[in-house]
mmCIF file of C-alpha atoms in Angstrom:
data_model
loop_
_atom_site.group_PDB
_atom_site.id
_atom_site.type_symbol
_atom_site.label_atom_id
_atom_site.label_comp_id
_atom_site.label_asym_id
_atom_site.label_seq_id
_atom_site.Cartn_x
_atom_site.Cartn_y
_atom_site.Cartn_z
ATOM 1 C CA MET A 1 99.089 -76.352 -59.420
ATOM 2 C CA LYS A 2 98.406 -73.112 -61.246
ATOM 3 C CA ARG A 3 97.963 -70.246 -58.802
ATOM 4 C CA ALA A 4 95.482 -67.374 -58.936
ATOM 5 C CA LEU A 5 96.006 -63.909 -57.471
ATOM 6 C CA VAL A 6 93.161 -62.277 -55.533
ATOM 7 C CA LEU A 7 93.659 -58.590 -54.735
ATOM 8 C CA TRP A 8 91.452 -57.010 -52.076
ATOM 9 C CA ASP A 9 90.591 -53.332 -51.836
ATOM 10 C CA VAL A 10 90.770 -52.097 -48.235
ATOM 11 C CA ASP A 11 88.415 -49.221 -47.341
ATOM 12 C CA GLY A 12 84.779 -50.067 -47.969
ATOM 13 C CA THR A 13 85.567 -53.644 -48.960
ATOM 14 C CA LEU A 14 87.308 -55.199 -45.961
ATOM 15 C CA ILE A 15 86.976 -52.408 -43.379
ATOM 16 C CA ARG A 16 85.176 -49.173 -42.657
ATOM 17 C CA ASN A 17 87.512 -46.535 -41.284
ATOM 18 C CA GLY A 18 84.958 -44.377 -39.461
ATOM 19 C CA GLY A 19 86.179 -41.178 -41.085
ATOM 20 C CA VAL A 20 89.728 -41.680 -39.843
ATOM 21 C CA SER A 21 91.189 -41.758 -43.362
ATOM 22 C CA ALA A 22 89.921 -38.250 -44.128
ATOM 23 C CA GLU A 23 91.221 -37.050 -40.774
ATOM 24 C CA THR A 24 94.613 -38.585 -41.523
ATOM 25 C CA TYR A 25 94.904 -36.710 -44.819
ATOM 26 C CA ALA A 26 93.812 -33.520 -43.067
ATOM 27 C CA LEU A 27 96.381 -34.009 -40.324
ATOM 28 C CA ALA A 28 99.116 -34.657 -42.878
ATOM 29 C CA PHE A 29 98.114 -31.479 -44.733
ATOM 30 C CA GLU A 30 98.204 -29.461 -41.520
ATOM 31 C CA ARG A 31 101.630 -30.807 -40.603
ATOM 32 C CA MET A 32 102.957 -29.954 -44.067
ATOM 33 C CA THR A 33 101.447 -26.461 -44.309
ATOM 34 C CA ALA A 34 100.906 -25.423 -40.658
ATOM 35 C CA THR A 35 97.273 -24.700 -41.612
ATOM 36 C CA PRO A 36 94.172 -26.881 -41.126
ATOM 37 C CA PRO A 37 92.480 -27.688 -44.462
ATOM 38 C CA GLN A 38 89.128 -26.124 -45.285
ATOM 39 C CA GLY A 39 88.229 -28.021 -48.471
ATOM 40 C CA ARG A 40 88.153 -31.828 -48.571
ATOM 41 C CA PRO A 41 88.522 -33.857 -51.795
ATOM 42 C CA ALA A 42 86.890 -37.194 -52.621
ATOM 43 C CA THR A 43 89.022 -40.154 -51.523
ATOM 44 C CA ASP A 44 87.368 -43.292 -52.909
ATOM 45 C CA GLY A 45 89.376 -45.267 -55.440
ATOM 46 C CA ARG A 46 92.278 -42.813 -55.528
ATOM 47 C CA THR A 47 95.913 -43.210 -54.541
ATOM 48 C CA ASP A 48 97.256 -41.331 -51.540
ATOM 49 C CA TYR A 49 99.319 -39.091 -53.824
ATOM 50 C CA GLN A 50 96.236 -38.146 -55.858
ATOM 51 C CA ILE A 51 94.256 -37.448 -52.683
ATOM 52 C CA MET A 52 96.971 -35.231 -51.219
ATOM 53 C CA ARG A 53 97.421 -33.388 -54.512
ATOM 54 C CA GLU A 54 93.655 -32.745 -54.695
ATOM 55 C CA LEU A 55 93.592 -31.747 -51.015
ATOM 56 C CA PHE A 56 96.309 -29.171 -51.655
ATOM 57 C CA ALA A 57 94.427 -27.882 -54.719
ATOM 58 C CA ALA A 58 91.121 -27.688 -52.814
ATOM 59 C CA ASN A 59 92.845 -25.393 -50.336
ATOM 60 C CA GLY A 60 94.503 -23.156 -52.889
ATOM 61 C CA CYS A 61 97.914 -24.800 -52.625
ATOM 62 C CA GLU A 62 100.109 -26.874 -54.890
ATOM 63 C CA LEU A 63 101.775 -30.138 -53.955
ATOM 64 C CA GLY A 64 105.252 -29.253 -55.164
ATOM 65 C CA ASP A 65 108.176 -31.564 -55.794
ATOM 66 C CA GLU A 66 109.554 -31.064 -52.289
ATOM 67 C CA ASP A 67 106.123 -31.769 -50.749
ATOM 68 C CA ALA A 68 105.672 -34.858 -52.925
ATOM 69 C CA ALA A 69 108.991 -36.197 -51.675
ATOM 70 C CA SER A 70 108.038 -35.718 -48.006
ATOM 71 C CA PHE A 71 104.330 -36.561 -47.874
ATOM 72 C CA PHE A 72 104.940 -40.322 -47.558
ATOM 73 C CA GLY A 73 106.598 -40.024 -44.149
ATOM 74 C CA VAL A 74 104.099 -37.411 -42.995
ATOM 75 C CA LEU A 75 101.184 -39.694 -43.910
ATOM 76 C CA VAL A 76 102.742 -42.586 -42.004
ATOM 77 C CA ASP A 77 103.115 -40.393 -38.905
ATOM 78 C CA ALA A 78 99.566 -39.080 -39.266
ATOM 79 C CA MET A 79 98.183 -42.619 -39.518
ATOM 80 C CA ASP A 80 100.155 -43.654 -36.449
ATOM 81 C CA ALA A 81 98.641 -40.714 -34.557
ATOM 82 C CA ASN A 82 95.130 -41.810 -35.573
ATOM 83 C CA THR A 83 95.437 -45.563 -35.025
ATOM 84 C CA ASP A 84 93.605 -45.531 -31.681
ATOM 85 C CA ALA A 85 90.744 -43.584 -33.268
ATOM 86 C CA LEU A 86 90.665 -46.112 -36.106
ATOM 87 C CA ARG A 87 90.256 -48.995 -33.664
ATOM 88 C CA GLU A 88 87.565 -47.125 -31.741
ATOM 89 C CA ARG A 89 85.462 -45.912 -34.677
ATOM 90 C CA GLY A 90 86.293 -48.306 -37.493
ATOM 91 C CA ALA A 91 85.582 -52.004 -37.898
ATOM 92 C CA ALA A 92 86.063 -54.991 -40.125
ATOM 93 C CA LEU A 93 83.073 -55.172 -42.459
ATOM 94 C CA PRO A 94 80.574 -57.992 -41.868
ATOM 95 C CA CYS A 95 81.887 -61.389 -42.974
ATOM 96 C CA ALA A 96 85.160 -59.925 -44.305
ATOM 97 C CA GLU A 97 87.276 -62.165 -42.087
ATOM 98 C CA ALA A 98 85.148 -65.207 -42.929
ATOM 99 C CA ALA A 99 85.618 -64.509 -46.651
ATOM 100 C CA LEU A 100 89.391 -64.206 -46.236
ATOM 101 C CA ILE A 101 89.505 -67.481 -44.304
ATOM 102 C CA ALA A 102 87.296 -69.290 -46.806
ATOM 103 C CA LEU A 103 89.354 -68.118 -49.766
ATOM 104 C CA GLY A 104 92.555 -68.976 -47.933
ATOM 105 C CA ASP A 105 91.395 -72.588 -47.815
ATOM 106 C CA VAL A 106 91.131 -72.765 -51.621
ATOM 107 C CA PRO A 107 94.266 -74.440 -53.056
ATOM 108 C CA GLY A 108 96.298 -72.201 -55.333
ATOM 109 C CA VAL A 109 94.864 -68.856 -54.199
ATOM 110 C CA VAL A 110 97.297 -66.074 -53.272
ATOM 111 C CA GLN A 111 95.533 -63.271 -51.388
ATOM 112 C CA SER A 112 96.925 -59.758 -51.249
ATOM 113 C CA VAL A 113 95.878 -56.126 -51.450
ATOM 114 C CA LEU A 114 95.309 -53.516 -54.132
ATOM 115 C CA THR A 115 94.752 -50.103 -52.609
ATOM 116 C CA GLY A 116 95.577 -46.456 -53.081
ATOM 117 C CA ASN A 117 96.879 -46.428 -49.505
ATOM 118 C CA ILE A 118 100.623 -46.475 -49.097
ATOM 119 C CA LEU A 119 101.845 -49.830 -47.796
ATOM 120 C CA PRO A 120 102.473 -48.919 -44.124
ATOM 121 C CA ASN A 121 99.038 -47.327 -43.750
ATOM 122 C CA ALA A 122 97.228 -50.168 -45.506
ATOM 123 C CA ARG A 123 98.879 -52.579 -43.117
ATOM 124 C CA VAL A 124 97.922 -50.501 -40.071
ATOM 125 C CA LYS A 125 94.278 -50.421 -41.191
ATOM 126 C CA LEU A 126 94.055 -54.172 -41.748
ATOM 127 C CA ASP A 127 96.084 -55.178 -38.689
ATOM 128 C CA ALA A 128 93.880 -52.959 -36.509
ATOM 129 C CA PHE A 129 91.051 -55.465 -37.075
ATOM 130 C CA GLY A 130 93.063 -58.675 -37.321
ATOM 131 C CA LEU A 131 92.780 -59.054 -41.100
ATOM 132 C CA GLY A 132 96.391 -58.591 -42.138
ATOM 133 C CA ARG A 133 97.348 -62.120 -41.117
ATOM 134 C CA TYR A 134 95.427 -63.568 -44.080
ATOM 135 C CA LEU A 135 97.178 -61.485 -46.737
ATOM 136 C CA ASP A 136 100.559 -61.599 -48.454
ATOM 137 C CA PHE A 137 101.701 -57.971 -48.326
ATOM 138 C CA GLU A 138 104.841 -58.844 -50.276
ATOM 139 C CA VAL A 139 102.846 -59.065 -53.517
ATOM 140 C CA GLY A 140 100.275 -56.285 -53.191
ATOM 141 C CA GLY A 141 99.829 -53.078 -55.148
ATOM 142 C CA PHE A 142 99.901 -49.918 -53.017
ATOM 143 C CA GLY A 143 99.799 -46.160 -53.444
ATOM 144 C CA SER A 144 103.480 -46.185 -52.545
ATOM 145 C CA ASP A 145 104.180 -48.233 -55.705
ATOM 146 C CA ASP A 146 102.534 -45.952 -58.291
ATOM 147 C CA ILE A 147 100.384 -42.838 -58.264
ATOM 148 C CA VAL A 148 97.941 -44.310 -60.832
ATOM 149 C CA ARG A 149 95.514 -46.870 -59.390
ATOM 150 C CA ALA A 150 95.209 -48.999 -62.552
ATOM 151 C CA ASN A 151 98.982 -49.424 -62.727
ATOM 152 C CA LEU A 152 98.907 -51.224 -59.373
ATOM 153 C CA VAL A 153 97.395 -54.316 -60.989
ATOM 154 C CA GLY A 154 100.530 -54.867 -63.042
ATOM 155 C CA VAL A 155 102.706 -54.022 -60.045
ATOM 156 C CA ALA A 156 101.027 -56.749 -57.984
ATOM 157 C CA GLN A 157 101.168 -59.261 -60.845
ATOM 158 C CA ARG A 158 104.907 -58.710 -61.296
ATOM 159 C CA LYS A 159 105.579 -58.999 -57.562
ATOM 160 C CA ALA A 160 103.539 -62.199 -57.338
ATOM 161 C CA GLY A 161 105.265 -63.607 -60.413
ATOM 162 C CA ALA A 162 108.686 -63.013 -58.894
ATOM 163 C CA ARG A 163 107.659 -64.466 -55.522
ATOM 164 C CA TYR A 164 105.805 -67.543 -56.765
ATOM 165 C CA GLY A 165 107.685 -68.278 -59.967
ATOM 166 C CA GLU A 166 104.790 -68.094 -62.393
ATOM 167 C CA ALA A 167 103.058 -65.465 -64.502
ATOM 168 C CA PHE A 168 99.819 -63.800 -63.417
ATOM 169 C CA ASP A 169 97.637 -62.147 -66.044
ATOM 170 C CA ARG A 170 94.065 -60.997 -66.643
ATOM 171 C CA ARG A 171 92.754 -64.568 -66.563
ATOM 172 C CA SER A 172 94.384 -65.430 -63.244
ATOM 173 C CA THR A 173 94.003 -62.135 -61.335
ATOM 174 C CA LEU A 174 90.834 -61.061 -59.517
ATOM 175 C CA LEU A 175 90.303 -57.702 -57.840
ATOM 176 C CA ILE A 176 87.570 -57.444 -55.198
ATOM 177 C CA GLY A 177 86.381 -53.897 -54.573
ATOM 178 C CA ASP A 178 83.407 -51.737 -53.683
ATOM 179 C CA THR A 179 83.563 -48.715 -56.024
ATOM 180 C CA PRO A 180 83.351 -48.054 -59.769
ATOM 181 C CA ARG A 181 86.949 -46.816 -59.551
ATOM 182 C CA ASP A 182 87.982 -50.263 -58.302
ATOM 183 C CA VAL A 183 86.207 -51.809 -61.275
ATOM 184 C CA GLU A 184 87.839 -49.376 -63.697
ATOM 185 C CA ALA A 185 91.283 -50.004 -62.201
ATOM 186 C CA ALA A 186 90.871 -53.750 -62.685
ATOM 187 C CA LEU A 187 89.611 -53.484 -66.252
ATOM 188 C CA VAL A 188 92.287 -50.996 -67.327
ATOM 189 C CA GLY A 189 95.060 -52.661 -65.348
ATOM 190 C CA GLY A 190 94.369 -56.200 -66.537
ATOM 191 C CA ALA A 191 92.309 -58.143 -64.006
ATOM 192 C CA LEU A 192 88.901 -59.674 -63.503
ATOM 193 C CA VAL A 193 86.752 -57.905 -60.938
ATOM 194 C CA LEU A 194 84.166 -58.897 -58.357
ATOM 195 C CA GLY A 195 82.210 -55.902 -57.082
ATOM 196 C CA VAL A 196 80.789 -55.918 -53.568
ATOM 197 C CA ALA A 197 78.236 -53.275 -52.590
ATOM 198 C CA THR A 198 79.641 -52.853 -49.098
ATOM 199 C CA GLY A 199 80.550 -49.184 -49.569
ATOM 200 C CA THR A 200 78.518 -46.353 -51.056
ATOM 201 C CA SER A 201 77.993 -47.868 -54.531
ATOM 202 C CA SER A 202 75.116 -50.170 -55.422
ATOM 203 C CA GLU A 203 75.295 -53.536 -57.147
ATOM 204 C CA ARG A 204 73.773 -51.875 -60.225
ATOM 205 C CA GLU A 205 76.471 -49.186 -60.300
ATOM 206 C CA LEU A 206 79.225 -51.780 -60.031
ATOM 207 C CA SER A 207 77.667 -53.933 -62.721
ATOM 208 C CA ASP A 208 77.133 -50.967 -65.042
ATOM 209 C CA THR A 209 80.813 -50.037 -64.666
ATOM 210 C CA GLY A 210 81.767 -53.472 -65.969
ATOM 211 C CA ALA A 211 82.262 -55.750 -62.955
ATOM 212 C CA HIS A 212 82.325 -59.389 -64.053
ATOM 213 C CA ALA A 213 80.236 -60.352 -61.014
ATOM 214 C CA VAL A 214 78.623 -58.485 -58.120
ATOM 215 C CA MET A 215 77.447 -59.274 -54.611
ATOM 216 C CA ALA A 216 75.577 -57.257 -51.999
ATOM 217 C CA ASP A 217 78.159 -58.212 -49.365
ATOM 218 C CA LEU A 218 80.530 -61.037 -48.446
ATOM 219 C CA CYS A 219 78.207 -62.972 -46.173
ATOM 220 C CA ASP A 220 76.973 -65.616 -48.599
ATOM 221 C CA GLN A 221 80.142 -67.699 -48.422
ATOM 222 C CA GLU A 222 78.875 -70.419 -50.742
ATOM 223 C CA ARG A 223 78.001 -67.942 -53.489
ATOM 224 C CA PHE A 224 81.207 -65.977 -52.909
ATOM 225 C CA LEU A 225 83.401 -69.039 -53.415
ATOM 226 C CA ALA A 226 81.312 -70.178 -56.374
ATOM 227 C CA LEU A 227 81.795 -66.819 -58.110
ATOM 228 C CA VAL A 228 85.522 -66.822 -57.449
ATOM 229 C CA ARG A 229 85.799 -70.338 -58.873
ATOM 230 C CA GLU A 230 83.695 -69.339 -61.860
ATOM 231 C CA LEU A 231 85.957 -66.395 -62.627
ATOM 232 C CA LEU A 232 89.370 -67.889 -61.910
ATOM 233 C CA PRO A 233 91.095 -71.021 -63.281
ATOM 234 C CA LEU A 234 90.991 -72.915 -59.984
ATOM 235 C CA ALA A 235 90.835 -76.632 -59.424
ATOM 236 C CA ALA A 236 87.370 -77.938 -58.640
ATOM 237 C CA PRO A 237 86.711 -78.629 -54.940
ATOM 238 C CA ALA A 238 87.242 -82.205 -53.867
ATOM 239 C CA ALA A 239 84.089 -84.313 -53.580
ATOM 240 C CA SER A 240 82.956 -84.867 -50.019
#
């Protein structure tokens, strides 16, 4: 059976982090510079490297080569320090787990992640709310793989191809995300895209950016599965 690769965005699509992500970047900055940050950059749809570089710039600093080499470990430590706060103030978004379970029951679907978060931090965020168990982290695209978000589509496709022994391309890869940057990453990187207005962007904004389909949220399971089947080359469901 031909497989299809579904790549989930994390923040705003599967979970809300309750502001803990911004605090984690701020803590990492403080540990790297010994100074709390004053300016805060936008974080949506960016890789961790881009966010840290913009955070340094917003505070009159430059993320030099030595800083770029060390920020990965500092971010991991900062996320570990904030994990309790994440559990207290964050949450899985409504129906996110149900959508993961429903899609996991579709033959041929491989579910993973495409996120600007580095792999360890993405895993912490999803495991905090019991969602990591439904995803194959071996084949995801993470901010630790490439600093450019769109490049992560190809990264995930190559990983999945090596793991499952078949090629994944634009026709067999679907990204699910909540921001125009998610949509742009999919279109540039080589994937179909389903936009969900579970973050700060509206269905209209996601559609205008070029999403192939949009939903208000993930709670209409029947429509969600129908759209996924419409977009991807999946076998038709068995007759009941």
